[in-house]
CSV table of C-alpha atoms and ligand atoms in Angstrom, one decimal:
chain,number,residue,atom,x,y,z
A,1,MET,CA,53.9,184.2,-50.7
A,2,ASN,CA,54.2,181.3,-47.6
A,3,HIS,CA,57.0,178.9,-48.5
A,4,THR,CA,54.7,175.9,-48.5
A,5,LEU,CA,52.4,177.5,-51.1
A,6,LEU,CA,55.9,178.7,-53.3
A,7,ILE,CA,57.1,174.9,-53.1
A,8,GLU,CA,53.6,173.8,-54.2
A,9,GLN,CA,53.8,176.2,-57.1
A,10,THR,CA,57.3,175.3,-57.9
A,11,GLU,CA,56.4,171.6,-57.8
A,12,ALA,CA,53.8,172.1,-60.4
A,13,PHE,CA,55.6,173.8,-62.5
A,14,VAL,CA,58.4,171.2,-62.5
A,15,ARG,CA,55.9,168.1,-63.1
A,16,GLU,CA,54.0,170.4,-66.5
A,17,GLN,CA,57.9,171.3,-67.7
A,18,LEU,CA,59.6,167.5,-67.0
A,19,GLY,CA,56.0,165.2,-67.4
A,20,GLN,CA,57.2,164.0,-71.1
A,21,ASP,CA,60.7,163.1,-70.0
A,22,THR,CA,62.1,159.5,-70.3
A,23,THR,CA,65.8,160.0,-70.4
A,24,GLY,CA,66.5,160.4,-66.6
A,25,HIS,CA,65.3,164.4,-66.3
A,26,ASP,CA,61.6,162.9,-65.5
A,27,TRP,CA,59.8,164.4,-62.2
A,28,TRP,CA,60.6,162.0,-59.7
A,29,HIS,CA,64.7,162.3,-60.5
A,30,SER,CA,64.0,166.1,-59.6
A,31,ASP,CA,61.6,165.3,-56.6
A,32,ARG,CA,64.4,162.5,-55.3
A,33,VAL,CA,66.8,165.1,-55.9
A,34,ARG,CA,65.1,167.5,-53.6
A,35,ASN,CA,64.5,165.0,-50.9
A,36,THR,CA,68.0,164.6,-50.7
A,37,ALA,CA,69.2,167.5,-51.0
A,38,ALA,CA,66.9,168.5,-47.7
A,39,VAL,CA,68.4,165.6,-45.4
A,40,ILE,CA,71.9,166.8,-46.3
A,41,ALA,CA,71.2,170.8,-45.9
A,42,GLY,CA,69.6,169.7,-42.6
A,43,ILE,CA,72.8,168.0,-41.6
A,44,GLU,CA,75.2,170.4,-43.1
A,45,LYS,CA,73.0,173.3,-42.1
A,46,ALA,CA,72.6,174.9,-45.4
A,47,ASP,CA,69.3,177.1,-46.6
A,48,VAL,CA,66.6,174.6,-47.0
A,49,LEU,CA,64.2,176.7,-49.2
A,50,ILE,CA,67.3,177.4,-51.4
A,51,CYS,CA,68.4,173.7,-51.6
A,52,THR,CA,64.7,172.7,-52.1
A,53,LEU,CA,63.8,175.2,-54.9
A,54,ALA,CA,67.3,174.6,-56.6
A,55,ALA,CA,66.7,171.1,-56.8
A,56,LEU,CA,62.9,171.0,-57.8
A,57,LEU,CA,64.2,173.5,-60.7
A,58,HIS,CA,67.9,172.4,-61.5
A,59,ASP,CA,66.9,169.9,-64.7
A,60,VAL,CA,64.0,172.7,-66.1
A,61,ALA,CA,66.7,174.6,-67.9
A,62,ASP,CA,68.7,171.6,-69.6
A,63,GLU,CA,69.6,171.9,-72.9
A,64,LYS,CA,68.2,168.7,-73.6
A,65,LEU,CA,65.0,170.2,-73.1
A,66,ASN,CA,65.5,173.4,-74.3
A,67,PRO,CA,66.4,174.9,-77.7
A,68,SER,CA,69.5,176.7,-76.1
A,69,LYS,CA,71.1,176.5,-72.7
A,70,GLU,CA,70.4,180.0,-72.4
A,71,GLU,CA,66.5,179.6,-73.2
A,72,GLY,CA,66.2,177.3,-70.4
A,73,LEU,CA,67.8,179.4,-67.8
A,74,LEU,CA,65.9,182.4,-68.9
A,75,LYS,CA,62.6,180.4,-68.7
A,76,VAL,CA,63.4,179.3,-65.0
A,77,ARG,CA,64.4,183.3,-64.0
A,78,THR,CA,60.8,184.2,-65.5
A,79,TRP,CA,59.4,182.1,-63.4
A,80,LEU,CA,61.2,182.8,-60.0
A,81,ASP,CA,60.7,186.6,-60.9
A,82,SER,CA,56.9,186.4,-60.6
A,83,HIS,CA,56.9,183.7,-58.0
A,84,LEU,CA,59.7,185.3,-55.3
A,85,ASP,CA,60.2,188.8,-54.6
A,86,ASN,CA,63.4,188.1,-53.1
A,87,SER,CA,66.0,189.1,-56.1
A,88,GLY,CA,69.2,187.6,-53.8
A,89,GLN,CA,67.3,184.1,-53.6
A,90,ILE,CA,66.5,184.4,-57.4
A,91,ASP,CA,69.9,184.8,-58.0
A,92,HIS,CA,71.3,182.3,-55.7
A,93,ILE,CA,69.5,179.8,-57.1
A,94,MET,CA,69.9,180.6,-60.9
A,95,LEU,CA,73.7,180.5,-60.0
A,96,ILE,CA,73.4,176.9,-58.3
A,97,ILE,CA,71.5,175.7,-61.7
A,98,ASP,CA,73.5,177.6,-64.3
A,99,THR,CA,76.4,176.0,-62.8
A,100,MET,CA,75.3,172.6,-62.4
A,101,SER,CA,74.3,172.7,-66.0
A,102,PHE,CA,77.9,172.6,-67.3
A,103,SER,CA,78.3,169.4,-68.5
A,104,GLY,CA,76.6,167.7,-66.0
A,105,GLY,CA,78.1,170.0,-63.3
A,106,SER,CA,81.8,168.7,-63.9
A,107,GLY,CA,82.8,172.3,-64.9
A,108,ALA,CA,83.0,175.2,-62.9
A,109,PRO,CA,83.6,174.6,-58.6
A,110,MET,CA,80.3,175.3,-56.6
A,111,ALA,CA,80.6,178.5,-54.9
A,112,THR,CA,77.9,178.4,-52.1
A,113,LEU,CA,77.1,175.8,-49.6
A,114,GLU,CA,73.5,175.4,-51.0
A,115,GLY,CA,75.3,174.8,-54.5
A,116,GLN,CA,77.5,172.1,-52.7
A,117,VAL,CA,74.3,170.3,-51.3
A,118,VAL,CA,72.2,170.4,-54.2
A,119,GLN,CA,75.1,169.2,-56.6
A,120,ASP,CA,75.6,166.4,-53.8
A,121,ALA,CA,71.9,165.4,-54.5
A,122,ASP,CA,72.1,165.2,-57.9
A,123,ARG,CA,74.8,163.1,-58.1
A,124,LEU,CA,73.8,160.7,-55.4
A,125,ASP,CA,70.7,160.4,-57.6
A,126,ALA,CA,73.1,158.7,-60.1
A,127,LEU,CA,74.8,156.0,-57.3
A,128,GLY,CA,73.4,152.9,-55.9
A,129,ALA,CA,70.0,151.2,-57.0
A,130,ILE,CA,68.6,153.8,-58.5
A,131,GLY,CA,72.0,155.1,-60.3
A,132,ILE,CA,71.6,151.4,-61.6
A,133,ALA,CA,68.4,151.7,-62.5
A,134,ARG,CA,68.6,154.9,-64.5
A,135,THR,CA,71.8,154.0,-66.4
A,136,PHE,CA,69.9,150.8,-67.8
A,137,VAL,CA,66.7,152.6,-68.8
A,138,PHE,CA,68.4,155.3,-70.2
A,139,SER,CA,70.9,152.7,-72.2
A,140,GLY,CA,67.9,151.1,-73.6
A,141,ALA,CA,66.1,154.8,-74.8
A,142,LYS,CA,69.4,155.6,-76.2
A,143,GLY,CA,70.3,152.0,-77.8
A,144,ARG,CA,73.1,151.1,-75.9
A,145,PRO,CA,73.6,147.7,-75.3
A,146,MET,CA,73.6,145.9,-71.4
A,147,HIS,CA,77.7,144.9,-71.7
A,148,ASP,CA,80.0,143.7,-74.5
A,149,PRO,CA,82.7,141.9,-73.1
A,150,ASP,CA,84.3,141.6,-76.9
A,151,ILE,CA,84.6,145.6,-76.3
A,152,ALA,CA,85.4,145.5,-72.5
A,153,PRO,CA,85.7,142.5,-70.4
A,154,ARG,CA,85.1,143.9,-67.3
A,155,GLY,CA,83.7,147.4,-68.4
A,156,GLU,CA,86.7,150.0,-68.3
A,157,SER,CA,86.6,153.3,-69.3
A,158,LEU,CA,86.1,153.3,-73.4
A,159,GLN,CA,86.2,156.9,-73.7
A,160,LYS,CA,86.3,160.4,-71.9
A,161,GLU,CA,83.4,161.6,-73.5
A,162,TYR,CA,80.4,159.6,-72.4
A,163,ARG,CA,77.9,161.1,-74.1
A,164,ASP,CA,79.1,159.9,-77.6
A,165,TYR,CA,76.9,156.8,-77.3
A,166,SER,CA,77.2,155.2,-80.1
A,167,LYS,CA,80.0,153.6,-78.6
A,168,GLY,CA,80.2,151.6,-75.4
A,169,THR,CA,77.7,149.9,-73.6
A,170,ALA,CA,75.5,150.1,-69.6
A,171,VAL,CA,78.0,148.9,-68.2
A,172,ASN,CA,80.7,150.9,-69.2
A,173,HIS,CA,79.2,153.8,-67.8
A,174,PHE,CA,80.1,152.3,-64.2
A,175,TYR,CA,83.9,153.1,-65.5
A,176,GLU,CA,83.2,156.4,-67.6
A,177,LYS,CA,81.5,158.3,-65.0
A,178,LEU,CA,79.4,156.6,-61.9
A,179,LEU,CA,82.6,154.7,-60.1
A,180,LYS,CA,84.2,158.4,-60.1
A,181,LEU,CA,81.4,160.4,-58.5
A,182,LYS,CA,82.3,159.5,-55.2
A,183,ASP,CA,85.6,161.1,-55.1
A,184,LEU,CA,83.5,164.6,-56.7
A,185,MET,CA,81.4,165.0,-54.0
A,186,ASN,CA,81.1,168.3,-52.3
A,187,THR,CA,79.6,167.8,-48.5
A,188,SER,CA,81.2,165.6,-45.8
A,189,TYR,CA,77.6,164.0,-45.4
A,190,GLY,CA,77.3,163.6,-49.2
A,191,ARG,CA,80.6,161.7,-49.3
A,192,LYS,CA,79.5,159.3,-46.7
A,193,LEU,CA,76.2,158.4,-48.6
A,194,ALA,CA,77.9,158.2,-51.9
A,195,GLU,CA,80.8,156.0,-50.6
A,196,GLU,CA,77.8,153.7,-49.4
A,197,ARG,CA,76.2,153.8,-52.6
A,198,HIS,CA,79.3,153.1,-54.6
A,199,GLN,CA,80.2,150.1,-52.8
A,200,PHE,CA,76.6,148.4,-53.8
A,201,MET,CA,77.6,149.6,-57.5
A,202,LEU,CA,80.9,147.3,-56.7
A,203,GLY,CA,78.7,144.5,-55.5
A,204,PHE,CA,76.4,144.5,-58.1
A,205,LEU,CA,79.1,144.6,-61.0
A,206,ASP,CA,80.9,141.9,-59.3
A,207,GLN,CA,77.5,139.7,-59.1
A,208,PHE,CA,77.0,140.6,-62.8
A,209,TYR,CA,80.0,139.4,-64.0
A,210,LYS,CA,79.9,136.5,-61.9
A,211,GLU,CA,76.0,135.5,-63.6
A,212,TRP,CA,77.9,136.4,-67.2
A,213,ASN,CA,80.8,134.1,-66.5
A,214,ALA,CA,77.9,131.4,-66.0
A,215,ASP,CA,79.3,131.8,-62.2
A,216,GLY,CA,82.6,130.7,-62.7
A,217,GLU,CA,85.4,133.5,-61.4
B,1,ADP,P1,71.9,164.5,-64.6
B,1,ADP,O1,71.5,165.9,-65.7
B,1,ADP,O2,70.4,164.6,-63.8
B,1,ADP,O3,72.9,164.8,-63.9
B,1,ADP,P2,72.4,162.8,-66.9
B,1,ADP,O4,71.8,163.7,-68.1
B,1,ADP,O5,73.7,163.1,-67.2
B,1,ADP,O6,72.2,163.4,-65.7
B,1,ADP,O7,72.3,161.4,-66.8
B,1,ADP,C1,70.9,160.9,-66.4
B,1,ADP,C2,70.9,160.0,-66.5
B,1,ADP,O8,71.2,158.9,-67.1
B,1,ADP,C3,71.8,159.3,-65.1
B,1,ADP,O9,71.6,158.3,-64.5
B,1,ADP,C4,73.0,158.7,-65.7
B,1,ADP,O10,73.9,157.9,-65.0
B,1,ADP,C5,72.7,158.0,-66.9
B,1,ADP,N1,73.5,158.1,-68.3
B,1,ADP,C6,73.7,159.6,-68.6
B,1,ADP,N2,74.4,159.2,-69.5
B,1,ADP,C7,74.6,158.0,-69.7
B,1,ADP,C8,75.5,157.0,-70.9
B,1,ADP,N3,76.4,157.6,-71.5
B,1,ADP,N4,75.0,155.5,-70.8
B,1,ADP,C9,74.6,155.0,-69.7
B,1,ADP,N5,74.1,156.0,-69.1
B,1,ADP,C10,74.0,157.2,-69.1
B,2,NI,NI1,69.8,165.8,-62.1
């Protein structure tokens, strides 16, 4: 199958699988990760087809959208088996998705350049203006308040396990996770983009506290 058709069919499958999600794993997240991964892949000289397919599919196997992680991974492999005849490429894409799905990708190190590119692109989508927007949408969906200075005056890291939504606020999520991501980037171009988005988030937090404090301090 030619690459353009394969990518179109993958897009249709991902749209069908993620269309209903409102917790940050929607189609447009996958679409942004795919576009960012293609840019990084071009600069880092990684295989663009592998990066594109892995980026598009990376959240389809997520355990939040499936009865279990194993069933999610099997669904992706079954789909790839019937659309791609190169078993080396299928195994590579599955390795990337499997490694990324370990608690948001903070588990085993990514073994291949293509995996590093896709993981960087996924992390970049949690940073900058988009990252800020996703954090507040996600927090609203989970009932987390925007900010509470009685809990943590200037945010701060409240807990290691940021998936416990009963504690903490949207602003805490910057300290729990987002401000740590730039130091976890794999590729040098990914790190450069992360640094810019990191600075943007620091500027956002400064302005946020300034307004919160009636433009004082
Ligand atoms: P992914 O699987 O794409 O790496 P996650 O499932 O960890 O992402 O998160 C999806 C989006 O929701 C991200 O933008 C992330 O920053 C945000 N998010 C995740 N956990 C929290 C939380 N505890 N509080 C606020 N936002 C969160
Ligand atoms: Ni993702």
